[in-house]
Tab-separated table of C-alpha atoms in Angstrom:
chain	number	residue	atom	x	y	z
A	1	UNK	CA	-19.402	-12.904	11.752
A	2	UNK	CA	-17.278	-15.687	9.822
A	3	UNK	CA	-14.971	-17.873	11.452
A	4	UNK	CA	-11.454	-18.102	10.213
A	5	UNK	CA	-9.108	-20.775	10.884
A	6	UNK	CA	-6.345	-19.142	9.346
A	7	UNK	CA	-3.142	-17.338	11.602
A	8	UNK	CA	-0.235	-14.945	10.533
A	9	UNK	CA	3.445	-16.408	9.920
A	10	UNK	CA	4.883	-14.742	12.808
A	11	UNK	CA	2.818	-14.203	16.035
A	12	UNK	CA	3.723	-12.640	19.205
A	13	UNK	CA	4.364	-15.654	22.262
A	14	UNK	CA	1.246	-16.355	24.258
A	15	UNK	CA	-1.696	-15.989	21.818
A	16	UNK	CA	-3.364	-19.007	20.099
A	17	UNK	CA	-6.587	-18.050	19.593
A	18	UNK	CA	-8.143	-18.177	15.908
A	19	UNK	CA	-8.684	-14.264	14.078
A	20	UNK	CA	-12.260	-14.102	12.849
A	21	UNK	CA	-13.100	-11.684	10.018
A	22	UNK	CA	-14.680	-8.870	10.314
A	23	UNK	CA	-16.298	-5.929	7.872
A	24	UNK	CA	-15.386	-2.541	8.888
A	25	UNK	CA	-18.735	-1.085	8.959
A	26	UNK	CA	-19.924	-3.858	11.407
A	27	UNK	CA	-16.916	-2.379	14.051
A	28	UNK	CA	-17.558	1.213	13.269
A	29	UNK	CA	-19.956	4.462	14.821
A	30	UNK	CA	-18.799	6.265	11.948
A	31	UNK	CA	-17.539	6.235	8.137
A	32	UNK	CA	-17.708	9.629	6.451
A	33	UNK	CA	-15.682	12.803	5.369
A	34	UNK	CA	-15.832	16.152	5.590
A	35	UNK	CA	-16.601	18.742	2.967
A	36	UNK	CA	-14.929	22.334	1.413
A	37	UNK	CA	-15.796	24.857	3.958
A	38	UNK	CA	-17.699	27.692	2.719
A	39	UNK	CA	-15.951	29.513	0.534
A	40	UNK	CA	-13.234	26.994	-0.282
A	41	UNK	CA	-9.693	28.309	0.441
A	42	UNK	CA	-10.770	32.011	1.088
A	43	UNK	CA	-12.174	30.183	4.399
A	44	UNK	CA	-8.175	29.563	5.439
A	45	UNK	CA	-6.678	31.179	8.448
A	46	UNK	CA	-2.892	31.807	9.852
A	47	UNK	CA	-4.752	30.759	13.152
A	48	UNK	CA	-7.947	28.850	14.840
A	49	UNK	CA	-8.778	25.677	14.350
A	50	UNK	CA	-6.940	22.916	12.222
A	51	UNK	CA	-8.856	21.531	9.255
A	52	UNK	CA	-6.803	18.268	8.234
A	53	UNK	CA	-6.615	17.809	4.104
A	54	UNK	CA	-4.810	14.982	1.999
A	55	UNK	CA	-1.781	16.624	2.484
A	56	UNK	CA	-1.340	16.006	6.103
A	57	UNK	CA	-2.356	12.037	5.766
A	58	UNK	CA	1.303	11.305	5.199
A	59	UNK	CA	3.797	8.449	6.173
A	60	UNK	CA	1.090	6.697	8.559
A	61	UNK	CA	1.270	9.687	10.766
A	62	UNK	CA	-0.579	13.184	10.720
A	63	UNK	CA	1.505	15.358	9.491
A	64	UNK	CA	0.097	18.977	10.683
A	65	UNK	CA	3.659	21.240	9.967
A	66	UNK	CA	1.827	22.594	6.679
A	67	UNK	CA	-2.265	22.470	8.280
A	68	UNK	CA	-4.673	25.397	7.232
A	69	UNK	CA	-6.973	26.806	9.652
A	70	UNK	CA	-10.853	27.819	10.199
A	71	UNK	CA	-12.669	30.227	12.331
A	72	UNK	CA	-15.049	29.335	14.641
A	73	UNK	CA	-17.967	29.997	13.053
A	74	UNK	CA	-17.013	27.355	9.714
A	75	UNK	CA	-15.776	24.883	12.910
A	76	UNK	CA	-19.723	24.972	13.517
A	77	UNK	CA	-20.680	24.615	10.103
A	78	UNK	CA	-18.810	21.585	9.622
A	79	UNK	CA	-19.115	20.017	13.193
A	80	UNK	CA	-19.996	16.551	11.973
A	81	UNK	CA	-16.120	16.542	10.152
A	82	UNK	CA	-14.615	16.926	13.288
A	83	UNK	CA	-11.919	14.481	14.815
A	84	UNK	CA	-11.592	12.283	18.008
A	85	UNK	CA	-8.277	11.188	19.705
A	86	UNK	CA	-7.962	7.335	18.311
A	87	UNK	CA	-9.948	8.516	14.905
A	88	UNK	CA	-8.328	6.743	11.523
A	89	UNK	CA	-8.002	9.054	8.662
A	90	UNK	CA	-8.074	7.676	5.432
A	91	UNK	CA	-7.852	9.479	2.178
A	92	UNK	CA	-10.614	8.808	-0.522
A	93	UNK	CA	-9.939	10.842	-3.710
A	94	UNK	CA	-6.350	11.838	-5.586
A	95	UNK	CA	-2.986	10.476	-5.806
A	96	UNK	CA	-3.020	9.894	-2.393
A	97	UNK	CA	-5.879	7.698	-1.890
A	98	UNK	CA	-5.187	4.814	0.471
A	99	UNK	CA	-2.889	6.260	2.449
A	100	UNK	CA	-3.946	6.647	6.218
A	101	UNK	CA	-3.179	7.988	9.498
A	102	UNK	CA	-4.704	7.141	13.406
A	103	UNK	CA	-4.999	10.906	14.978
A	104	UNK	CA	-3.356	10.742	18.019
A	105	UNK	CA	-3.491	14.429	19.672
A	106	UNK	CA	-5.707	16.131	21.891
A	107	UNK	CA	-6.472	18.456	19.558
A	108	UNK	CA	-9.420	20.489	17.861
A	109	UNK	CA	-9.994	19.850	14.238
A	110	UNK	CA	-11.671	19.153	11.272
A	111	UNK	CA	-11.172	16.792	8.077
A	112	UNK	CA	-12.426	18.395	4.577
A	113	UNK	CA	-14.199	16.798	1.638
A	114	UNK	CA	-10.940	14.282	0.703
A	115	UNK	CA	-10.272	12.585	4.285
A	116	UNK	CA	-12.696	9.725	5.776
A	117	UNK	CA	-12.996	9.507	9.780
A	118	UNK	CA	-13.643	5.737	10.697
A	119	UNK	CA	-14.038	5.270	13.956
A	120	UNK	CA	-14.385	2.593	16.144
A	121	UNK	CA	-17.181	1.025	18.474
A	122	UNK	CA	-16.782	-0.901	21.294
A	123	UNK	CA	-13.689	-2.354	22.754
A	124	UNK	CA	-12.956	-4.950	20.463
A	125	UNK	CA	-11.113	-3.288	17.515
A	126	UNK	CA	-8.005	-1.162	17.981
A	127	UNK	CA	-8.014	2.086	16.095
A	128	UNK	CA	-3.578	1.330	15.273
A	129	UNK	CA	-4.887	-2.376	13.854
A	130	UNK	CA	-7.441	-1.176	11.759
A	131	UNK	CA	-4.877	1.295	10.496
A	132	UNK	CA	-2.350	-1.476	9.915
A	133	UNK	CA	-4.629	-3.519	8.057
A	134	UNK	CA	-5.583	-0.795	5.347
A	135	UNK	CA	-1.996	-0.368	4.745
A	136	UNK	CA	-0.596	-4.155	4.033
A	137	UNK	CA	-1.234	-5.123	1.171
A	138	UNK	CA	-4.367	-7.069	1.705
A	139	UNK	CA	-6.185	-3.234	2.348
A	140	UNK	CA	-4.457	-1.705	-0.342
A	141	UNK	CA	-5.830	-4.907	-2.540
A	142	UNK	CA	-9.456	-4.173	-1.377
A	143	UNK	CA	-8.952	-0.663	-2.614
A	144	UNK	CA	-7.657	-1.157	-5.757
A	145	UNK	CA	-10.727	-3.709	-6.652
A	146	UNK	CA	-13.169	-0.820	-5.386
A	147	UNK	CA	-11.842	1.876	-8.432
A	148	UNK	CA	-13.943	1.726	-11.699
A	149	UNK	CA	-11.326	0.751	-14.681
A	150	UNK	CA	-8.288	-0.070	-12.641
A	151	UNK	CA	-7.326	3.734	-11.076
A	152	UNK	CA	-7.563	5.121	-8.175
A	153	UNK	CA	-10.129	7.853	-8.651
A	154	UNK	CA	-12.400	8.098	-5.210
A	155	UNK	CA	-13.484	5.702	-2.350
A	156	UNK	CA	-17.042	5.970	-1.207
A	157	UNK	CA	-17.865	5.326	2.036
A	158	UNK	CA	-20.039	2.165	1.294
A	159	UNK	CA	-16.943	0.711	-0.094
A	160	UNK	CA	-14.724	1.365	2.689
A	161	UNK	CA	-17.828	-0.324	5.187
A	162	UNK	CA	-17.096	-3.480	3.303
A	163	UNK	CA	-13.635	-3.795	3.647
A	164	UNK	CA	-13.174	-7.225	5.539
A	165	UNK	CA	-10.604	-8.053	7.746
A	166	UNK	CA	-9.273	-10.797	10.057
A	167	UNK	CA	-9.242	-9.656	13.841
A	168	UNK	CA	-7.241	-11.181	16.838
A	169	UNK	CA	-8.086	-10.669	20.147
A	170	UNK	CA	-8.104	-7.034	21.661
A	171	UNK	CA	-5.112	-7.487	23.475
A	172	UNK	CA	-3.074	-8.875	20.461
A	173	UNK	CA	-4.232	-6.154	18.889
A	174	UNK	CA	-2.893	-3.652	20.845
A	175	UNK	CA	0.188	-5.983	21.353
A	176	UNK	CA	0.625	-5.689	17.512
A	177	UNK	CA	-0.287	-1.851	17.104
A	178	UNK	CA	2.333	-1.212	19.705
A	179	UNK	CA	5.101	-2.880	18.237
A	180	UNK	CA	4.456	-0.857	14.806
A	181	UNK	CA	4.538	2.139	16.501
A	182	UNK	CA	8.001	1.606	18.089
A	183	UNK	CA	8.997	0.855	14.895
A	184	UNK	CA	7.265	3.884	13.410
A	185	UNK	CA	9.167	5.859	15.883
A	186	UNK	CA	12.357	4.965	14.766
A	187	UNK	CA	11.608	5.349	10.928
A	188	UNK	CA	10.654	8.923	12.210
A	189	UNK	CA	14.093	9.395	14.060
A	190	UNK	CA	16.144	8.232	11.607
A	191	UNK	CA	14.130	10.157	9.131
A	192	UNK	CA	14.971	13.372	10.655
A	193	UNK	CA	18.627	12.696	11.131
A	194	UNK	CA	19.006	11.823	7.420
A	195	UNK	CA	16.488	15.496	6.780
A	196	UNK	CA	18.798	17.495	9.246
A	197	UNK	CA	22.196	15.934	7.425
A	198	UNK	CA	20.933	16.352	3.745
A	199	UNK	CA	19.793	20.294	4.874
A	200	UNK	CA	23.523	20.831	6.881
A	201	UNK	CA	25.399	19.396	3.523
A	202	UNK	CA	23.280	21.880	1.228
A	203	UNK	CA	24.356	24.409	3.870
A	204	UNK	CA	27.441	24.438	3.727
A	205	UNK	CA	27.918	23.992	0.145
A	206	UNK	CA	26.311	27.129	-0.079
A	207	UNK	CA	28.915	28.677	3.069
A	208	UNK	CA	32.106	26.373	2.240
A	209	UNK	CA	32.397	27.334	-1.481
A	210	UNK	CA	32.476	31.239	-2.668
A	211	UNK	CA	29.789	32.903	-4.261
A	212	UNK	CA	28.585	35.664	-6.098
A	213	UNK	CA	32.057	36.288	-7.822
A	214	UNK	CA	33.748	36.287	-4.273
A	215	UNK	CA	37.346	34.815	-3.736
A	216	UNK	CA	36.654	33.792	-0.788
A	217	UNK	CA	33.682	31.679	0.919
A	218	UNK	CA	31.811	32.691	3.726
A	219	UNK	CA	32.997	29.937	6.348
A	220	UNK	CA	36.457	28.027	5.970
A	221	UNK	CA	39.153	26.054	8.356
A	222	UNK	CA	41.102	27.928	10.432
A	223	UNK	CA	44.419	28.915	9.133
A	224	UNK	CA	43.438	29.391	5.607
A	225	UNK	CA	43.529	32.954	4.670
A	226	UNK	CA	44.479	32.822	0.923
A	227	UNK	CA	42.198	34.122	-2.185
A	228	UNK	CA	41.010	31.662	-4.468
A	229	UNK	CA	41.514	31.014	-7.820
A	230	UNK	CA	38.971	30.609	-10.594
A	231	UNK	CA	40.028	27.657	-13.301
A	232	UNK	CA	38.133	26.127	-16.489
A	233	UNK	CA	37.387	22.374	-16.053
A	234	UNK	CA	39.707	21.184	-19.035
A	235	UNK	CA	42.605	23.151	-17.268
A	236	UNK	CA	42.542	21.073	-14.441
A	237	UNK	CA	41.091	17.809	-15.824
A	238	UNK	CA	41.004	15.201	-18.722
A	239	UNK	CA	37.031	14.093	-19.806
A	240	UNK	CA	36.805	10.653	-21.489
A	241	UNK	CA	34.141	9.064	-22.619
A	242	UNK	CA	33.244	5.451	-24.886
A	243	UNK	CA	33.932	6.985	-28.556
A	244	UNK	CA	31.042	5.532	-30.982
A	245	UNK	CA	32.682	2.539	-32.426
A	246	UNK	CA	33.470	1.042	-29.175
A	247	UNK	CA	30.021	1.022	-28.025
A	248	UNK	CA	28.703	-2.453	-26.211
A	249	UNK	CA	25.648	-4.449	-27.870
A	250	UNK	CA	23.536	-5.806	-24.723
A	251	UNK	CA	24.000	-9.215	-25.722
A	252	UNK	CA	27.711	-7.918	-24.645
A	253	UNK	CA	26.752	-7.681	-20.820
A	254	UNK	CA	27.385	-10.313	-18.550
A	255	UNK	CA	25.834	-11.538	-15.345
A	256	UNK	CA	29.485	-12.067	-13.830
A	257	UNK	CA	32.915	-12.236	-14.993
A	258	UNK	CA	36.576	-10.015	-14.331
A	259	UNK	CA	35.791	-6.821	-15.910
A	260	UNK	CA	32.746	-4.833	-14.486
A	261	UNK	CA	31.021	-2.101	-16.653
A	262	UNK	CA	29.882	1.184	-14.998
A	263	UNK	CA	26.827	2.895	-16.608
A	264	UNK	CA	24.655	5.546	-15.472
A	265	UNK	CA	22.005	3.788	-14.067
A	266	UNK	CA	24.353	2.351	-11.165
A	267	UNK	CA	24.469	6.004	-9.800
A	268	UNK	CA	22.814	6.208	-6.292
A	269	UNK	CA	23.947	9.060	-4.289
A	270	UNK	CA	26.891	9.904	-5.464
A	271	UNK	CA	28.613	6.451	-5.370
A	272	UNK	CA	28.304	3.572	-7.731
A	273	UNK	CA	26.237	0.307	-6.617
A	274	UNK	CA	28.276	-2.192	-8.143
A	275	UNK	CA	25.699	-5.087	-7.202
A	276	UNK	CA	24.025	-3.765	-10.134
A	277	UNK	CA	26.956	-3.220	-12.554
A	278	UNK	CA	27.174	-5.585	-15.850
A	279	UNK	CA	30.326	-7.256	-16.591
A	280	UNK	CA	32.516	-7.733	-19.877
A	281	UNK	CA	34.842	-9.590	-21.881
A	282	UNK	CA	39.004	-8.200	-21.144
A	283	UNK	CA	39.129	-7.107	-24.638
A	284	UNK	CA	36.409	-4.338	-24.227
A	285	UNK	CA	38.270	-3.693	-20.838
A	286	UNK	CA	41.798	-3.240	-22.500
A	287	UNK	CA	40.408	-1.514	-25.602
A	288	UNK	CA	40.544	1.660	-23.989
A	289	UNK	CA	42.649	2.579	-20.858
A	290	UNK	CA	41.453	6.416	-20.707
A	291	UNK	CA	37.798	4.767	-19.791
A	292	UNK	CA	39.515	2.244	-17.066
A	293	UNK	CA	38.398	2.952	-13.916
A	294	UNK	CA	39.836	2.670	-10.511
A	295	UNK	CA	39.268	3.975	-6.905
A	296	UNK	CA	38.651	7.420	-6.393
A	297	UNK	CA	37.912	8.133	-10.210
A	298	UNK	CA	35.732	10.768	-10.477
A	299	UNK	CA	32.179	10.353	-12.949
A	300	UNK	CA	30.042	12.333	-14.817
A	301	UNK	CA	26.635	11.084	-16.825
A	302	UNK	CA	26.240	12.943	-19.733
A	303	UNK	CA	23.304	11.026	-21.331
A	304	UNK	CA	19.949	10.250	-20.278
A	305	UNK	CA	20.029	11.821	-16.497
A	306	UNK	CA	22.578	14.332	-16.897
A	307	UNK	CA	25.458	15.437	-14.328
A	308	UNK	CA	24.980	12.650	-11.850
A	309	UNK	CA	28.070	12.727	-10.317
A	310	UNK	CA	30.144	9.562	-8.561
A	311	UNK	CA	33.200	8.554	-6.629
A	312	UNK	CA	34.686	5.582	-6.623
A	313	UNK	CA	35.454	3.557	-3.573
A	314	UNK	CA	35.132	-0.035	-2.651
A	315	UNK	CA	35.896	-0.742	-6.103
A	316	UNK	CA	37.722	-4.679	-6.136
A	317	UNK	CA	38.220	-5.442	-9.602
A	318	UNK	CA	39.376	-4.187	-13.006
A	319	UNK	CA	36.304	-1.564	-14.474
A	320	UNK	CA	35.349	0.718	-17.156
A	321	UNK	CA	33.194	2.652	-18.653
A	322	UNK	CA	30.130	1.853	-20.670
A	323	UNK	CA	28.666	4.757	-23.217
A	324	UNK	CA	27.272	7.939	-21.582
A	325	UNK	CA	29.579	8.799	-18.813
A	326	UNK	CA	32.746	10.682	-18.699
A	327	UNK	CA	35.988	9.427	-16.767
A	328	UNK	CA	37.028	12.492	-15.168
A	329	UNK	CA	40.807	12.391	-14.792
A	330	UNK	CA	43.159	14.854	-12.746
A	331	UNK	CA	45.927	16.688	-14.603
A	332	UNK	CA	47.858	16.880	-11.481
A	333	UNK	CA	47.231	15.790	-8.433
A	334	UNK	CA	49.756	17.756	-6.522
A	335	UNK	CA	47.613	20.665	-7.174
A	336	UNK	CA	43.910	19.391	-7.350
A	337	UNK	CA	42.322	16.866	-4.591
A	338	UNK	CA	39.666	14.159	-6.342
A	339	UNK	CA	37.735	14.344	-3.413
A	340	UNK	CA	36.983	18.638	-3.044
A	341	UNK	CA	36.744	18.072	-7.353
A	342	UNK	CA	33.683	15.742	-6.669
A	343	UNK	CA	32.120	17.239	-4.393
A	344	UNK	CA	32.971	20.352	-6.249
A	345	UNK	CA	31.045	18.566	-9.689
A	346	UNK	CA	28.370	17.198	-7.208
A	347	UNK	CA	27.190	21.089	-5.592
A	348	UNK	CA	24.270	22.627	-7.904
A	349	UNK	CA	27.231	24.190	-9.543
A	350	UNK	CA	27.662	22.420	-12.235
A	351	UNK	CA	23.850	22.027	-13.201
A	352	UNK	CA	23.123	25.294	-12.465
A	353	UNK	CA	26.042	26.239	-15.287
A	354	UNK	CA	24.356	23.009	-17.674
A	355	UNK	CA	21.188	25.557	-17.628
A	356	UNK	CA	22.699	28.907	-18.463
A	357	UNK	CA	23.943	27.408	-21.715
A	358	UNK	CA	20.786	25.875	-22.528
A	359	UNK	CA	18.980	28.967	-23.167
A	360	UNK	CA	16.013	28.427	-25.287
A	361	UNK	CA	15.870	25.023	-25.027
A	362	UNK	CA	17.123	21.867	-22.909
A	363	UNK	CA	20.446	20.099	-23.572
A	364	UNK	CA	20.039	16.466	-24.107
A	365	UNK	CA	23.756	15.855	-24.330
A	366	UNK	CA	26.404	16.582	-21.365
A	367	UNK	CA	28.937	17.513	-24.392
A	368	UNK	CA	32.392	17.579	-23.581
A	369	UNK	CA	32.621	21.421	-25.124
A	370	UNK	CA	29.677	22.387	-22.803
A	371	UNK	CA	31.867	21.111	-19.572
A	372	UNK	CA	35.618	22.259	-20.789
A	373	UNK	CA	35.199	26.053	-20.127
A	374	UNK	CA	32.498	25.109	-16.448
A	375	UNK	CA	34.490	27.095	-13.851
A	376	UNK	CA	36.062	25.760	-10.989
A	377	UNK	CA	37.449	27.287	-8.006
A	378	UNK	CA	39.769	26.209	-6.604
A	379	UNK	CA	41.864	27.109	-2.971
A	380	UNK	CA	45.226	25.919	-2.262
A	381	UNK	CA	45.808	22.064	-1.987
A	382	UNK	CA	45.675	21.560	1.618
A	383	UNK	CA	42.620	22.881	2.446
A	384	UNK	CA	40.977	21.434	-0.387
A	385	UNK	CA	41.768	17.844	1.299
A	386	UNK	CA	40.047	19.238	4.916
A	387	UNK	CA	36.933	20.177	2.542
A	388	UNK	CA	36.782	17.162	0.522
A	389	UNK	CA	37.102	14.933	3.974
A	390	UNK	CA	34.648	16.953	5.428
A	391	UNK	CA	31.900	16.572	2.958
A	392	UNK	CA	32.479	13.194	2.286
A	393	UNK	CA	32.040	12.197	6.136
A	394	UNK	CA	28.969	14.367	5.840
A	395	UNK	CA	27.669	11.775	2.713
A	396	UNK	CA	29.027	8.590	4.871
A	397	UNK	CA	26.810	9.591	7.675
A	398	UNK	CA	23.839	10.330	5.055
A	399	UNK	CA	24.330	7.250	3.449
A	400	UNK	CA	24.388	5.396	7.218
A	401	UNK	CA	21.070	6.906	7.880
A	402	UNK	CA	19.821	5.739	4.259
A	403	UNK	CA	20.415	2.905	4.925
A	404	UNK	CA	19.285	2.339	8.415
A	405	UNK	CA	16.022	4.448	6.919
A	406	UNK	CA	15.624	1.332	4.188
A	407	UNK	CA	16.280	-1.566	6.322
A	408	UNK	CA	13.359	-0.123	8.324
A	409	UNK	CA	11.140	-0.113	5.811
A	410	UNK	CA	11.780	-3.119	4.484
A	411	UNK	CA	10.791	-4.571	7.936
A	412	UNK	CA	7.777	-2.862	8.355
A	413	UNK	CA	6.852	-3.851	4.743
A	414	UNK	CA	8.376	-7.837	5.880
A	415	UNK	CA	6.098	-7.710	8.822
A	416	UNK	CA	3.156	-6.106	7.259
A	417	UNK	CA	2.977	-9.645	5.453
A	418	UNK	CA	3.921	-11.728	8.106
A	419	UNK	CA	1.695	-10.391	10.814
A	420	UNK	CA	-1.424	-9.953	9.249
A	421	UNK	CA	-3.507	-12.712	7.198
């Protein structure tokens, strides 16, 4: 046992004491997987007992909503895989390698052939810190050095013994574990909001909007009883793009300046993120005003990831376009809302339209004669508005949770650094 004098950044109040360094086969009873049960998948069951694979090592939790099952008889046959409340999982071969869970349920089950059990001895080593450590970076370090020519291709269980660690008391241990599970817990809950938003918008895209060759969709506002009408894109809407001669060199974009320049890649979710937009000179701004963009333009990429779709808000200064996305420009807005036309271009519909004319091959180009004859339906004005409101406080409360989901993250990931050495 080595001495260390070192201590993390941040620290919770009361403890002082110097974190010695540890291996983790000198704090462990056990190290080792399971293996396939006899006869491999044919050994699954809708029912019995759970057998734990890579799969359900996800997001530092156990994941069991997708778990396969054993009989009792392959339970006996692979009785030294079996888990314990407080076990860590790790997994040791595939993509997923690294990533690891503590088992927290009173629960009957097995790992197979791709999941490590480490667990503990003693009282002096917290299953959560253990856990903690092989996820910061200083674990996932250790098991990047362990893989023959620089990929991850399989942990063996002598490896994983001499991962070394530095080790506070037990009681900052458990201080530490607790505090990443409350913040665990709220990734989860804020996870599930965002899941149970993103599945209610896809939803009711599917219930707000007709199908099928209907006139009428399946659930709408109350007092609209009207048919609706079916229109071609270019009826309703100009498409302008950067022509070929007015296309920017990169030694064109600037770090700041007047006149921002929107491009494809600043697409997240439907909106632009102008902290990443490039800026340009006024003369490329003002050299073509059917590419000038202002709030609550509508935007289509036609190169590289095609039919991302945007809508502009926030937007504070003079912007256009740079090559590879259309400006898509209402004829009249007395009888088309932006807003239901976005979300309209945003549903599957338009991609799923993009396909059909790609028979036999893939289009490469979002071509301006591919999108003139997509139809559109279309109800009268005023409910339009109610449906374009509604959906976009459906992607405001998305984006909230997004967010919220990132900043959380980020925190963990902040404190990950800061609380371990």
């Amino acid at each position: 046992m080595t001495k260390i004098t070192d201590i993390p950044a941040i620290r919770f109040k009361g403890f002082s004491d110097t974190w010695e360094q540890r291996k983790l086969g000198d704090i462990t009873t056990k190290i080792g997987s399971g293996k396939t049960p006899k006869g491999g998948a044919a050994a699954y069951k809708d029912d019995g007992i759970a057998l734990i694979r890579s799969q359900n090592v996800n997001g530092d939790r156990v994941d069991l909503s997708d778990v396969v099952f054993i009989d009792e008889q392959t339970d006996e046959d692979m009785k030294n895989s079996r888990v314990l409340k407080g076990d860590v999982l790790l997994n040791i071969t595939g993509a997923s390698i690294g990533r690891s869970a503590v088992f927290t349920r009173e629960l009957r089950a097995n790992v197979n052939q791709h999941v490590c059990i480490i667990r503990t001895k003693g009282s002096d080593a917290s299953p959560e810190f253990i856990q903690l450590n092989i996820i910061s970076s200083n674990g996932q370090n250790q098991i990047d050095s362990f893989q023959a020519g620089g990929g991850r291709e399989g942990l063996n269980f002598h490896q994983i013994g001499k991962m070394e660690f530095l080790y506070p008391g037990i009681e900052e241990q458990q201080k530490i574990g607790q505090y990443f599970a409350n913040l665990d817990h709220l990734i989860t809950l804020h996870q599930r909001k965002y899941d149970k938003l993103t599945n209610v918008k896809k939803s009711m895209l599917e219930k707000m909007f007709p199908q099928n060759g209907s006139n009428v969709p399946e659930i709408r506002f109350k007092g609209f009883t009207e048919a609706w009408e079916q229109r071609k894109l270019s009826e309703i809407a100009t498409m302008h793009a950067r022509i070929g001669w007015q296309n920017l060199r990169t030694s064109e974009f600037l770090d700041s300046g007047d006149y921002m320049l929107i491009t494809g890649t600043d697409f997240i979710d439907g909106a632009v993120n102008f902290d990443t937009c490039h800026y340009v000179e006024r003369e490329r701004y003002e050299q073509d005003k059917h590419i000038q963009i202002r709030n609550g333009s509508i935007l289509i990429t036609k190169d590289g990831t095609l039919g991302k779709v945007a809508y502009i808000q926030g937007l504070t200064m003079p912007a256009t376009l740079n090559a590879g996305v259309f400006n898509v420009e209402i004829k009249d807005e007395n009888e088309v809302d932006n807003r239901y036309l976005f979300q309209y271009l945003k549903a599957p519909f338009l991609m799923d339209y993009v396909d059909k004319k790609a028979t036999g091959g893939t289009i490469k180009h979002l071509n301006q004669n591919i999108l003139v004859d997509f139809p559109v339906v279309l109800p009268h004005k005023a409910e339009q508005e109610k449906i374009g409101e509604y959906f976009l406080a459906i992607d405001h409360l998305i984006t909230l949770h997004q967010r919220e989901l990132e900043k959380l993250k980020n925190l963990k990931k902040a404190c990950l650094e800061k609380m371990f050495v």
